[in-house]
PDB file of C-alpha atoms in Angstrom:
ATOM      1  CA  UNK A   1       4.364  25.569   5.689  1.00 82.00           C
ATOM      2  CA  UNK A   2       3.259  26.113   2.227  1.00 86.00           C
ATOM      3  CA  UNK A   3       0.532  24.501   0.243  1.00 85.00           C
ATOM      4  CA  UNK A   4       3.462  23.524  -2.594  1.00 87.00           C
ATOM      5  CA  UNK A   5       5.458  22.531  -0.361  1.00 88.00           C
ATOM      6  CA  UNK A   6       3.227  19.501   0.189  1.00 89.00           C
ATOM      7  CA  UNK A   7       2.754  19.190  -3.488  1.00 89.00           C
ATOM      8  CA  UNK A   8       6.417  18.753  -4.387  1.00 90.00           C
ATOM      9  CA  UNK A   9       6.348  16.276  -1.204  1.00 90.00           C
ATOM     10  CA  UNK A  10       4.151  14.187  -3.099  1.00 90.00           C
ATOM     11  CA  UNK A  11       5.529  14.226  -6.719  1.00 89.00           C
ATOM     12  CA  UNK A  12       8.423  13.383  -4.789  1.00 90.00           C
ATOM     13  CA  UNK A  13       7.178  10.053  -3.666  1.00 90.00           C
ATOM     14  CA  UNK A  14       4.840   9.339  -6.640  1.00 89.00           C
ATOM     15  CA  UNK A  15       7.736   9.686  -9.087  1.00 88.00           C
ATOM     16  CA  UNK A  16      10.857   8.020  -6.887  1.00 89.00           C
ATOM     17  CA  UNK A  17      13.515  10.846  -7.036  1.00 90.00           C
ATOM     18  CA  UNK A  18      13.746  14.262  -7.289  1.00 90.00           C
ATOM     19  CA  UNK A  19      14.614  14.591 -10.815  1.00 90.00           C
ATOM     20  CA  UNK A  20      11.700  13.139 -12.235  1.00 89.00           C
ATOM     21  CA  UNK A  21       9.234  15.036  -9.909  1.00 87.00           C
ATOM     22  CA  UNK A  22      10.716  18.016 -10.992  1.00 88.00           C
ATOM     23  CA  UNK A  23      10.176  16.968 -14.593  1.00 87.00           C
ATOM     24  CA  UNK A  24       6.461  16.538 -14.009  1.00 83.00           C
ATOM     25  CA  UNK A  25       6.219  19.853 -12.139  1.00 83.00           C
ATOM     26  CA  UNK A  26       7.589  21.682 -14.963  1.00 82.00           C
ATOM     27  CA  UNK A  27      10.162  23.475 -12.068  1.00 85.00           C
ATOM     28  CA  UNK A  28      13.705  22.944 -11.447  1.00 88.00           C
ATOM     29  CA  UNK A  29      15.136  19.813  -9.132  1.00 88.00           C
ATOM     30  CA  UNK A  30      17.004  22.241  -6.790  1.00 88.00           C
ATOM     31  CA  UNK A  31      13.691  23.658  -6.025  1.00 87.00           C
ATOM     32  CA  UNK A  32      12.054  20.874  -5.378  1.00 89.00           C
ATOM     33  CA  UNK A  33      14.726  19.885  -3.771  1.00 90.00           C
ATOM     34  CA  UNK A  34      15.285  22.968  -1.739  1.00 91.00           C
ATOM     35  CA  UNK A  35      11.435  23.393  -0.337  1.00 90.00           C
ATOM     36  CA  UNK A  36      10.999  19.568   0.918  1.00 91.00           C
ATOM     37  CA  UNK A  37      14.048  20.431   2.611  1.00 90.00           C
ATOM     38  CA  UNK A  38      12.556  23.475   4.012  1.00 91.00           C
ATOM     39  CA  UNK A  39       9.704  21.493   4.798  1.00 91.00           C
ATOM     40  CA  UNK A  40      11.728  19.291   7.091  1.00 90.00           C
ATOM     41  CA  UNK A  41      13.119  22.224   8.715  1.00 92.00           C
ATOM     42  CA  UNK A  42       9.810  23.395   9.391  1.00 91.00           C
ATOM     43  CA  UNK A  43       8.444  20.593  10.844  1.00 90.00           C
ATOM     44  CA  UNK A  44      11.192  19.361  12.652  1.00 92.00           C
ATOM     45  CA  UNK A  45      11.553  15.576  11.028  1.00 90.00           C
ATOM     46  CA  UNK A  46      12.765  14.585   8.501  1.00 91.00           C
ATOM     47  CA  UNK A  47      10.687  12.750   5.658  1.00 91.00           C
ATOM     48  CA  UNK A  48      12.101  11.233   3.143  1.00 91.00           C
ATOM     49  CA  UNK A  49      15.581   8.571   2.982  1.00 90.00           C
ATOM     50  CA  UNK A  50      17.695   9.939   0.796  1.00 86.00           C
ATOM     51  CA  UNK A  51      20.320   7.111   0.016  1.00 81.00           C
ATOM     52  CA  UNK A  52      19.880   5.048  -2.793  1.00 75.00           C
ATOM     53  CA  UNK A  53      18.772   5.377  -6.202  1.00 80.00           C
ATOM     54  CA  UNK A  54      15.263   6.201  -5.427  1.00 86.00           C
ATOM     55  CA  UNK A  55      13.784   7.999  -2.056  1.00 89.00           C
ATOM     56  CA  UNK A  56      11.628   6.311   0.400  1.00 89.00           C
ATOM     57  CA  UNK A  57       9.284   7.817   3.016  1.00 91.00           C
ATOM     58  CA  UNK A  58      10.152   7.331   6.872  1.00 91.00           C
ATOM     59  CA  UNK A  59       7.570   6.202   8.732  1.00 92.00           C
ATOM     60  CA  UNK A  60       7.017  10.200   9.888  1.00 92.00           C
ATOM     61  CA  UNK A  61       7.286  10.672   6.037  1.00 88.00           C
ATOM     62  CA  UNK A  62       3.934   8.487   5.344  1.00 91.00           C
ATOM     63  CA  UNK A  63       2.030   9.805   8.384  1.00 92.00           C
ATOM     64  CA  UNK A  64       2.481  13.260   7.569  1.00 91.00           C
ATOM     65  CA  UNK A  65       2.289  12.266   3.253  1.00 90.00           C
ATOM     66  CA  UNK A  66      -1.575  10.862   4.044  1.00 89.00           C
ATOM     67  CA  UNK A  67      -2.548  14.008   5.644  1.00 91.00           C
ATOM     68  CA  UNK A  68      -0.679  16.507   2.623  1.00 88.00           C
ATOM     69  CA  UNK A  69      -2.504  14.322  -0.030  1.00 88.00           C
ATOM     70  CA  UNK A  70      -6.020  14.745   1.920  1.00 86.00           C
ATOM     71  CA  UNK A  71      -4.884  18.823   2.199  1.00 87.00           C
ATOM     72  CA  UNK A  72      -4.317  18.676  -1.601  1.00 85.00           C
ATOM     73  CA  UNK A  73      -7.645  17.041  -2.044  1.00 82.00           C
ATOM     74  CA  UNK A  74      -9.214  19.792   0.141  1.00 81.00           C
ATOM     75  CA  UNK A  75      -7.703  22.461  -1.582  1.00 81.00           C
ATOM     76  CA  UNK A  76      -8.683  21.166  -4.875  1.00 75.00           C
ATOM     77  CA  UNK A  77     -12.418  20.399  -4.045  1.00 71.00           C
ATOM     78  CA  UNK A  78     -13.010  24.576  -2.767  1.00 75.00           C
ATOM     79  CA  UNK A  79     -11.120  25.653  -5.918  1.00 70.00           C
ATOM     80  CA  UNK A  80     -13.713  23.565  -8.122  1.00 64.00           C
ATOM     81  CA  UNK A  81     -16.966  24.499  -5.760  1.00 61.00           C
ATOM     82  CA  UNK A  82     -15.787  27.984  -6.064  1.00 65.00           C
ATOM     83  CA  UNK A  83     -15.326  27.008  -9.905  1.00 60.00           C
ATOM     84  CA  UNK A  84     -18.834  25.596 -10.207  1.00 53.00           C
ATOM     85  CA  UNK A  85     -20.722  28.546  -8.670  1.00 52.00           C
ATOM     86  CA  UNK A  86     -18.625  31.346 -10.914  1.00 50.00           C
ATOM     87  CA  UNK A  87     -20.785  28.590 -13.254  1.00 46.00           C
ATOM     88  CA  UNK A  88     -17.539  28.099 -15.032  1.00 54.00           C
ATOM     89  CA  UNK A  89     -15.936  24.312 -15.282  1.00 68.00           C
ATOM     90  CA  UNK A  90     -12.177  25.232 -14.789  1.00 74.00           C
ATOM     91  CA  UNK A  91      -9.630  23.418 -13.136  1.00 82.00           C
ATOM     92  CA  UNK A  92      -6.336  21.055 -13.637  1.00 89.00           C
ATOM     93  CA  UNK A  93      -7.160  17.655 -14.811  1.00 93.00           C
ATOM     94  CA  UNK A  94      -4.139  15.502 -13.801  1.00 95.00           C
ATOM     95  CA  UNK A  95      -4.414  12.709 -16.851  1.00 96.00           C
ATOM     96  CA  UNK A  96      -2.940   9.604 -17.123  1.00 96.00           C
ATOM     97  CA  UNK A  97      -2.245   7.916 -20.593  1.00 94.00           C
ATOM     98  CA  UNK A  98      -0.350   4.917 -21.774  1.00 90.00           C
ATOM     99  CA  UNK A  99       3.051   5.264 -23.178  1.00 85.00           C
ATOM    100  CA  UNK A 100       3.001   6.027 -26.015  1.00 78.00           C
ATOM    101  CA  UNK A 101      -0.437   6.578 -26.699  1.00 81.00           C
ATOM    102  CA  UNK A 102      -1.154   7.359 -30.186  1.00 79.00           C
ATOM    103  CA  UNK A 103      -5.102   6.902 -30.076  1.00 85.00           C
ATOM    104  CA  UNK A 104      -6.988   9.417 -32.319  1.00 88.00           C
ATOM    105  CA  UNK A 105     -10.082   9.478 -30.251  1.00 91.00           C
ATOM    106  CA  UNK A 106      -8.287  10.064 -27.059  1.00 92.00           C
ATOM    107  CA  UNK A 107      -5.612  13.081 -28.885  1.00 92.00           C
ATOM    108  CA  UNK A 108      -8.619  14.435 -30.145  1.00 93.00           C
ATOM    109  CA  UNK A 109     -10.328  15.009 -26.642  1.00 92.00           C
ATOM    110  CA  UNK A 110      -7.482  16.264 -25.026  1.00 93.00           C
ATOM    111  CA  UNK A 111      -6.832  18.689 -28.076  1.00 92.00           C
ATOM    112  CA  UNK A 112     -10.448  20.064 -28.105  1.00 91.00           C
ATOM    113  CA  UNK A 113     -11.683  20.427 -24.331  1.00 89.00           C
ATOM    114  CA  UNK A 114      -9.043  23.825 -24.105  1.00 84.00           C
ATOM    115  CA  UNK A 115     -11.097  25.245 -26.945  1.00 85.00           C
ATOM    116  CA  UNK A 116     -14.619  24.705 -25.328  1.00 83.00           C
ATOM    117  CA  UNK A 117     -13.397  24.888 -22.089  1.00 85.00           C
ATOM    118  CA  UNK A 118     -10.395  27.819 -21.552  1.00 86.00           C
ATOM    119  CA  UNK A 119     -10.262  27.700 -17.719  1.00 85.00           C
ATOM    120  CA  UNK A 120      -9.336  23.545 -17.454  1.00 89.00           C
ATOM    121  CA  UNK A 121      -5.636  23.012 -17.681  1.00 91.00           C
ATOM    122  CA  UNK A 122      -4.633  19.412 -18.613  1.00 93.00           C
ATOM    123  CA  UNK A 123      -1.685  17.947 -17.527  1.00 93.00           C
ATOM    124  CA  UNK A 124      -0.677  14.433 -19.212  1.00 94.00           C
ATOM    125  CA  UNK A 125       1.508  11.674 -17.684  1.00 94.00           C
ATOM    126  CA  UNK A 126       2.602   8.658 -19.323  1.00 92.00           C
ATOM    127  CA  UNK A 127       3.427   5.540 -17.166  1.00 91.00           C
ATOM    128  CA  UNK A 128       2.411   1.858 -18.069  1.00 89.00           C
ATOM    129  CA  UNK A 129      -1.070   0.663 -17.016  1.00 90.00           C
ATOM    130  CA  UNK A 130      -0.480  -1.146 -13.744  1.00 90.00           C
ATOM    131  CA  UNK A 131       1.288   2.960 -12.509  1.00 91.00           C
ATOM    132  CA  UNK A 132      -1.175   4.675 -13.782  1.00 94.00           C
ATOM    133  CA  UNK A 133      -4.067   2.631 -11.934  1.00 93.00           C
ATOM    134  CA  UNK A 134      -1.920   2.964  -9.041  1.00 93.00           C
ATOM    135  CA  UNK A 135      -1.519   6.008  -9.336  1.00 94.00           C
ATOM    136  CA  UNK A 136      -5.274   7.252  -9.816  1.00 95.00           C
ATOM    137  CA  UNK A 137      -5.919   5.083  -6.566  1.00 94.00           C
ATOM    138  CA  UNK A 138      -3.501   7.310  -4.642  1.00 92.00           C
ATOM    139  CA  UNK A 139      -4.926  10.592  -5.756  1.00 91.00           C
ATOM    140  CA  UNK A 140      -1.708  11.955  -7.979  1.00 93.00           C
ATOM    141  CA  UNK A 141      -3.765  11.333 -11.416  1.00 95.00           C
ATOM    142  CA  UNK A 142      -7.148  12.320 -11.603  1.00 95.00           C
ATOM    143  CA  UNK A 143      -7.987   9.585 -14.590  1.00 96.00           C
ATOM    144  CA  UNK A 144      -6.516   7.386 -16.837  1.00 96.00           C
ATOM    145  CA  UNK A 145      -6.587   5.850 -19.695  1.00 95.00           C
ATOM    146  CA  UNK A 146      -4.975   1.959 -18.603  1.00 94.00           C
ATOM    147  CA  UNK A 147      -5.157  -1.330 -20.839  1.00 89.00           C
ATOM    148  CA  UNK A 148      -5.405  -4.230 -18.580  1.00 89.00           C
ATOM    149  CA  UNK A 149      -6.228  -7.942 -18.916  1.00 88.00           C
ATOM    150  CA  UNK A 150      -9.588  -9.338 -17.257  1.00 76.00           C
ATOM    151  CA  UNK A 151      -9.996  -7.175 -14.811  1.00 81.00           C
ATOM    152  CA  UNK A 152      -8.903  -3.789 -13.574  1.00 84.00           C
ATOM    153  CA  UNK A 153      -7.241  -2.754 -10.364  1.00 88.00           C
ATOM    154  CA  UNK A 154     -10.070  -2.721  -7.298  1.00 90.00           C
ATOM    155  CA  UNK A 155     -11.422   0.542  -6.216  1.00 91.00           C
ATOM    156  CA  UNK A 156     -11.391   1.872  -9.392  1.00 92.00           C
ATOM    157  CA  UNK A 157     -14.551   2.646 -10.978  1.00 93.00           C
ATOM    158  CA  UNK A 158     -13.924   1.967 -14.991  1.00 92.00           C
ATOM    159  CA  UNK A 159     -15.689   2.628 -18.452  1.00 90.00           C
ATOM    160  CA  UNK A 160     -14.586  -0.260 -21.015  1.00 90.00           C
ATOM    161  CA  UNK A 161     -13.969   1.001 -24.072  1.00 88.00           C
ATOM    162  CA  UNK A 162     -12.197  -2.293 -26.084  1.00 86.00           C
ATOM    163  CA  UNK A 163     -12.564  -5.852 -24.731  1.00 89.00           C
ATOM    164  CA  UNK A 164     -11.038  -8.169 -27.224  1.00 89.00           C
ATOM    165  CA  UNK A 165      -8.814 -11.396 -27.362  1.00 91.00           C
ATOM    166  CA  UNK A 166      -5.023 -11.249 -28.276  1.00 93.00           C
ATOM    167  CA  UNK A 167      -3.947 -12.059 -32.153  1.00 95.00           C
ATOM    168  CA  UNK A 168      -0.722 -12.347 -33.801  1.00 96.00           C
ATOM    169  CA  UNK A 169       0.326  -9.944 -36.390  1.00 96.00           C
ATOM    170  CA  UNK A 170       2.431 -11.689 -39.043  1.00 96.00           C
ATOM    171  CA  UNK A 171       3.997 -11.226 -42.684  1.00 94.00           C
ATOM    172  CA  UNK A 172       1.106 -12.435 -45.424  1.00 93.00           C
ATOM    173  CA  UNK A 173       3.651 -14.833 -46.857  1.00 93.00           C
ATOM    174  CA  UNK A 174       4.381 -16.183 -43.065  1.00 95.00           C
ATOM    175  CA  UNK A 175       3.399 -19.769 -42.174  1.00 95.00           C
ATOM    176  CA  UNK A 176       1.221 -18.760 -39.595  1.00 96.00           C
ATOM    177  CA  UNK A 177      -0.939 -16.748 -42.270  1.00 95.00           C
ATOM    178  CA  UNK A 178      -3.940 -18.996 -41.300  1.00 94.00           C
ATOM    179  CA  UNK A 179      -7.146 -18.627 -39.770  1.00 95.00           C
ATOM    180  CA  UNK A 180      -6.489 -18.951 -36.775  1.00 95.00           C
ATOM    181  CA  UNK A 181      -3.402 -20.278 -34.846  1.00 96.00           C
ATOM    182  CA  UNK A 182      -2.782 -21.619 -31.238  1.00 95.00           C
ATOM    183  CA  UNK A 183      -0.033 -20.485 -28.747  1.00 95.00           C
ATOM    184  CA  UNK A 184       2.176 -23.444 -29.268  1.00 95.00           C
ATOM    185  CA  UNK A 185       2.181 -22.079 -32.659  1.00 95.00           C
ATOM    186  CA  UNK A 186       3.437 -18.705 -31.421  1.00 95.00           C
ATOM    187  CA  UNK A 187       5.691 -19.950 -29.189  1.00 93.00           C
ATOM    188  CA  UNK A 188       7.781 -21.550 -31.838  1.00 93.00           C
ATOM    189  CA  UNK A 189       8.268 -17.810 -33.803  1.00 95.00           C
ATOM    190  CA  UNK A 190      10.046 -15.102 -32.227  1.00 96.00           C
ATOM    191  CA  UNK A 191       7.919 -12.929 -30.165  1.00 97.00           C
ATOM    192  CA  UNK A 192       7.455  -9.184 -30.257  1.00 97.00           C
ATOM    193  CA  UNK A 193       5.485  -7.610 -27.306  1.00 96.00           C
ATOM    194  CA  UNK A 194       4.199  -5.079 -25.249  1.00 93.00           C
ATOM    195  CA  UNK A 195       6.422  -4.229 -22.180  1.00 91.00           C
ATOM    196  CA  UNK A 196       5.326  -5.879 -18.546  1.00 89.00           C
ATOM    197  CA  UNK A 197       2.790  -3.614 -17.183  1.00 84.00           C
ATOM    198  CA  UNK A 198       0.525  -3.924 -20.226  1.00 87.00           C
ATOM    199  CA  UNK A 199      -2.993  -5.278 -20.699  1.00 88.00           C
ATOM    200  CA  UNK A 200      -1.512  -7.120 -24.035  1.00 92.00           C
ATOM    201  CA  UNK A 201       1.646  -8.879 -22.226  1.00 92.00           C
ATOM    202  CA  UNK A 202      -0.505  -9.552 -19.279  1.00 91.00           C
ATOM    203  CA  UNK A 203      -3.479 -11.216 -20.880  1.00 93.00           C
ATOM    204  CA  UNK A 204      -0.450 -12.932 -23.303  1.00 95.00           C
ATOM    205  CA  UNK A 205       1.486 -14.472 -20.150  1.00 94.00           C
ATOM    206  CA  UNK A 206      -1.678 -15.201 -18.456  1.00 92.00           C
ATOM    207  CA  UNK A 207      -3.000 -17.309 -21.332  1.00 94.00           C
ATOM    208  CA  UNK A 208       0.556 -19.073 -21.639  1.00 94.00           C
ATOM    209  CA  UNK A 209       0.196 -20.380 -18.077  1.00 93.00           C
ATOM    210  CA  UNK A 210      -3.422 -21.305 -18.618  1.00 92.00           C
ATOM    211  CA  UNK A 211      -2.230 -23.337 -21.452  1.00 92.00           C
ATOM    212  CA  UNK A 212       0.588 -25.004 -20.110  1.00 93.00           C
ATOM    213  CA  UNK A 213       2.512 -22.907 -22.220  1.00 92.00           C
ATOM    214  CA  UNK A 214       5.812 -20.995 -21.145  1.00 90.00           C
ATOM    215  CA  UNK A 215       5.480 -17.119 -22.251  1.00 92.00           C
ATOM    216  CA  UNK A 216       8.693 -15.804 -24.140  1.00 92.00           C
ATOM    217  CA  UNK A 217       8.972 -12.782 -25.470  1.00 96.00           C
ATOM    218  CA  UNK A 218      12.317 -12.045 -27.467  1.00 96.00           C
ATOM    219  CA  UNK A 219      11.833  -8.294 -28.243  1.00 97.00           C
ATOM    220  CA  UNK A 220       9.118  -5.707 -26.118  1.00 94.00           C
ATOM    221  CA  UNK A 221       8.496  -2.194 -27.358  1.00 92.00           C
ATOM    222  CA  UNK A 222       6.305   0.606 -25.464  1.00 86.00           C
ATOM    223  CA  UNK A 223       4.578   1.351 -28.697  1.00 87.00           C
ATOM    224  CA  UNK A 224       2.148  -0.873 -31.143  1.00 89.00           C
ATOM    225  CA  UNK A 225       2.942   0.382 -34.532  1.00 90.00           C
ATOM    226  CA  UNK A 226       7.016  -0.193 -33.300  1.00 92.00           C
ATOM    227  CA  UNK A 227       6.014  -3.619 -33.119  1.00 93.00           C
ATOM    228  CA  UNK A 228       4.220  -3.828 -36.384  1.00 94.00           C
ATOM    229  CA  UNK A 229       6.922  -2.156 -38.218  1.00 94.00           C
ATOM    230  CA  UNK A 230       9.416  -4.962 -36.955  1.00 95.00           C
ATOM    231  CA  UNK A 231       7.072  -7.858 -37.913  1.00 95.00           C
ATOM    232  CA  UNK A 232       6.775  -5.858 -41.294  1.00 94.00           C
ATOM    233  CA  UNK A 233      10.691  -6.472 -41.560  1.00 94.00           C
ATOM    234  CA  UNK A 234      10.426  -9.963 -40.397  1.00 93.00           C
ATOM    235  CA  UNK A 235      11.599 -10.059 -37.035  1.00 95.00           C
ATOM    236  CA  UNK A 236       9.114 -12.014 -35.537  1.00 95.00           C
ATOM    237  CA  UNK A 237       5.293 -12.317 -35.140  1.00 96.00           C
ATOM    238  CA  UNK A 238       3.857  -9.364 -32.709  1.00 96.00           C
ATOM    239  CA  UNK A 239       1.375 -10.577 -30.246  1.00 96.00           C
ATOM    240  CA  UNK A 240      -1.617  -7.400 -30.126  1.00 94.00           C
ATOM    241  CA  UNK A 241      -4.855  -6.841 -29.948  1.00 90.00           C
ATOM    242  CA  UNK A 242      -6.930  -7.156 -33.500  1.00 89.00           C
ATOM    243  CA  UNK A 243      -7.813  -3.064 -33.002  1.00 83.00           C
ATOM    244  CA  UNK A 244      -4.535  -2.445 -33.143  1.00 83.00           C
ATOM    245  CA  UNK A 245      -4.277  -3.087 -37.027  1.00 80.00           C
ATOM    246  CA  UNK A 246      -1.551  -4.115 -39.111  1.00 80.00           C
ATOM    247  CA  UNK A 247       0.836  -2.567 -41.437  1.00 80.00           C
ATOM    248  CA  UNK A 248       1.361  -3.065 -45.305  1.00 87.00           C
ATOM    249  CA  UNK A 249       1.895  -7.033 -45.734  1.00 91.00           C
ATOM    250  CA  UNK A 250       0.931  -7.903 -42.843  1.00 94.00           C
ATOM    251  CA  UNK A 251      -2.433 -10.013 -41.532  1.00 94.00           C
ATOM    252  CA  UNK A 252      -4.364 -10.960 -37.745  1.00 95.00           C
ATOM    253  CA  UNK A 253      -4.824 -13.789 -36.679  1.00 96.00           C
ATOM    254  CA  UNK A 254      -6.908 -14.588 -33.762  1.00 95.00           C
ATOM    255  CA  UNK A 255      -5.177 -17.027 -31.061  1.00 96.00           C
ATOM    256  CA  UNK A 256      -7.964 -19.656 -30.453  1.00 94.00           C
ATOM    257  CA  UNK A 257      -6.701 -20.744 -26.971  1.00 93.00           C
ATOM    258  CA  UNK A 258      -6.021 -17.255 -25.616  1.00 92.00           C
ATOM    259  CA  UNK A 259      -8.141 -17.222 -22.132  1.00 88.00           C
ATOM    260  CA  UNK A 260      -7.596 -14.122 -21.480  1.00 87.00           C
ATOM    261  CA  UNK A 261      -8.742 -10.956 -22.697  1.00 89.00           C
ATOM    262  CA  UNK A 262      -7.360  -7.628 -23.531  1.00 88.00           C
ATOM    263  CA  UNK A 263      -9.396  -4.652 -22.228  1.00 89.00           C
ATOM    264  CA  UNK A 264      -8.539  -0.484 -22.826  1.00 90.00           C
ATOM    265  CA  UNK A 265     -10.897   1.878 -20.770  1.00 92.00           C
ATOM    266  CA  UNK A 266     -10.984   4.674 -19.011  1.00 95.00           C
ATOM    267  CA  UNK A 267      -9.893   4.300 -15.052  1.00 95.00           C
ATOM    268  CA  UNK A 268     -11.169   7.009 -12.340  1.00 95.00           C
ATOM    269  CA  UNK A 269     -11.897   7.024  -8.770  1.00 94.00           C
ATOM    270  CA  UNK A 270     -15.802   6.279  -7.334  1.00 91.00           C
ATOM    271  CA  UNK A 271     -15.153   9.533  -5.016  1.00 89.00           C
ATOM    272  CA  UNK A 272     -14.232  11.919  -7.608  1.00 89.00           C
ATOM    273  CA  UNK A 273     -15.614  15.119  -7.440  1.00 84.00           C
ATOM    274  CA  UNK A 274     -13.838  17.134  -9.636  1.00 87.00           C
ATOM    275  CA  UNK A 275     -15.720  19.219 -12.219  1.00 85.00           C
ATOM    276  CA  UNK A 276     -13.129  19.559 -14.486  1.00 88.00           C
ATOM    277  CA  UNK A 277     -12.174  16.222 -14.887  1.00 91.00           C
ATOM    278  CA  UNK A 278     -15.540  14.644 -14.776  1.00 89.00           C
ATOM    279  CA  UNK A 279     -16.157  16.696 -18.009  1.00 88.00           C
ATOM    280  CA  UNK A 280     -12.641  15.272 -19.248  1.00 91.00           C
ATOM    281  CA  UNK A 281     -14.062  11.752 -18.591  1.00 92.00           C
ATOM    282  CA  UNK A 282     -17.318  12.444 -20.677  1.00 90.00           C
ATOM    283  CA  UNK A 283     -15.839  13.655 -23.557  1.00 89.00           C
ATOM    284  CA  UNK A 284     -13.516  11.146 -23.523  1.00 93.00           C
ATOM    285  CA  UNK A 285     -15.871   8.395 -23.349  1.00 91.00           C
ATOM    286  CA  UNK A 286     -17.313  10.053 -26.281  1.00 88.00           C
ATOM    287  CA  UNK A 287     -14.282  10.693 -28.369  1.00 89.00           C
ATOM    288  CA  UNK A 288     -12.745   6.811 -27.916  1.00 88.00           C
ATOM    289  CA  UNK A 289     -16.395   5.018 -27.660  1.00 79.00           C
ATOM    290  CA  UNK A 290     -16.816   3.386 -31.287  1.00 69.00           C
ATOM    291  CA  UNK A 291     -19.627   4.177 -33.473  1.00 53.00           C
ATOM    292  CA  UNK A 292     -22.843   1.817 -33.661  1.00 47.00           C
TER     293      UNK A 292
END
C-alpha cells in the first residue's frame, strides 16, 4: 500500500468519478484508475461501486476511506512540523474558491504568497459554496473562500468578510430605477441569478418564502459580471449583492423586505494545524478585508 494510493482513493470520492479526480490531481484517469484498483487487490475488498454515472463507497469503502483521510492528515501534519523547525513555512495549501471568482483582493493573495513564500504550493478548486464548505469539513480543502446566506455550515470556524442585503441591478431607464423596491416588485421582471448553491440565490429564495413570495429565477449564471452584462442588454433585473457593482447604465437598488442576508468569508476548520495554510488564511484576510 502506497501513501497515493489513498490519495487518489479520496479525490475519487470527493469528486464522484474518476475523470474529474484525475483532473484535480493533474495525472491521467487510467492511473488513477489503475492504483485504486491495485489498492483493492491489495487489500483484498473492493471499495468503491462502479456502476452508474458517479462511484459510491461500499460500506468497506467508507471504513477503510475514514482511516486514509486521518493517514493523509498524519502525513501532512509531520511534513509541516518538519517544515516549521527547518523554520521555513512550506507546504500545499488545498484552496477552495467560488466559481468563478474574480475578486481582486483574493487573486492578489494567491498571486503574491509564492513570491514571499517559495516552498507553499497552492492548489485552487472551484465548486459552489455549499461543496466547498463541505468539502473543508471533510478534510479535501484546506480553506475556502464560500458566500452563504445567514449562517455558515457548523463546524466551520469562519472570518466574515461582506455581510450585506440582496439588491437588484437594473437598466437606469427601468421602472424599478427607484429607491428602493420590494420583492413583489422583482417578481414581476424577469430574474437573473446566481446558481443554487450560492449565498445570493440562497438568501434570495429564503427571503421569497419569508415573504410569502414564490422565488423564480428565469436565467442563473456562475459569474456576477455575466449577470450584469445581461441586465445591461435588458434581459431582466439581476438579483446581487450591492458590492458586486453594476455595469455602464445600470443602478442598485436595495430590496427593503429582503430578510435575509448575503455573507462572503473565509471558511476553515477549528483543528487546523497547517502552517502553510494558516499563513494563506492571514494574508487573505488581509488582502479581501476592506479598508477603514
Amino acid at each position: 500500500m502506497e501513501i497515493h494510493q489513498l490519495r487518489y482513493l479520496a479525490a475519487v470520492v470527493d469528486e464522484g468519478t474518476f475523470t474529474a479526480a484525475a483532473a484535480r490531481l493533474h495525472v491521467s484517469q487510467s492511473g488513477v484508475s489503475t492504483q485504486v484498483g491495485k489498492l483493492e487487490r491489495e487489500l483484498g475488498q473492493q471499495l468503491l461501486e462502479r456502476s452508474g454515472r458517479r462511484v459510491r463507497l461500499t460500506a468497506v469503502g467508507e471504513a477503510v476511506l475514514r482511516l486514509a483521510r486521518e493517514a493523509l492528515e498524519t502525513l501532512d501534519g509531520i511534513e509541516h512540523t518538519a517544515a516549521e523547525f527547518a523554520q521555513a513555512t512550506r507546504g500545499r495549501v488545498r484552496l477552495g474558491m467560488i466559481t468563478g471568482c474574480s475578486i481582486p483582493g483574493f487573486l492578489d493573495a494567491v498571486a503574491g504568497i509564492g513570491g514571499t513564500h517559495p516552498g507553499i504550493v497552492v492548489s485552487l478548486h472551484e465548486d459552489d459554496s455549499r461543496a466547498l464548505q463541505s468539502q473543508v469539513l471533510a478534510r479535501s480543502l484546506d480553506l475556502a473562500l464560500v458566500a452563504f446566506a445567514g449562517q455558515a455550515e457548523p463546524g466551520l470556524d469562519i472570518s466574515v468578510i461582506v455581510d450585506e442585503p440582496i439588491a437588484v441591478v437594473v437598466p437606469d431607464d427601468h421602472r424599478l430605477n427607484r429607491t428602493s423596491v420590494r420583492l413583489t416588485d422583482v417578481q414581476a421582471e424577469k430574474v437573473l441569478c446566481l446558481p443554487h448553491g450560492t449565498g445570493i440565490r440562497e438568501a434570495y429564495e429564503r427571503s421569497c418564502l419569508q415573504a410569502g413570495v414564490e422565488p423564480r429565477v428565469d436565467i442563473d449564471a456562475s459569474s456576477p459580471q455575466t449577470l450584469i452584462g445581461l441586465a445591461q442588454r435588458g434581459a431582466g433585473v439581476a438579483v446581487l449583492s450591492p458590492s458586486s457593482g453594476a455595469g455602464e447604465g445600470l443602478h442598485i437598488v436595495p430590496i427593503t423586505d429582503a430578510a435575509t442576508r448575503a455573507c462572503l468569508g473565509l471558511a476553515i476548520r477549528p483543528d487546523q494545524r497547517s502552517p502553510a495554510a494558516r499563513l494563506m488564511l492571514a494574508r487573505l484576510r488581509v488582502a479581501l478585508t476592506p479598508a477603514g
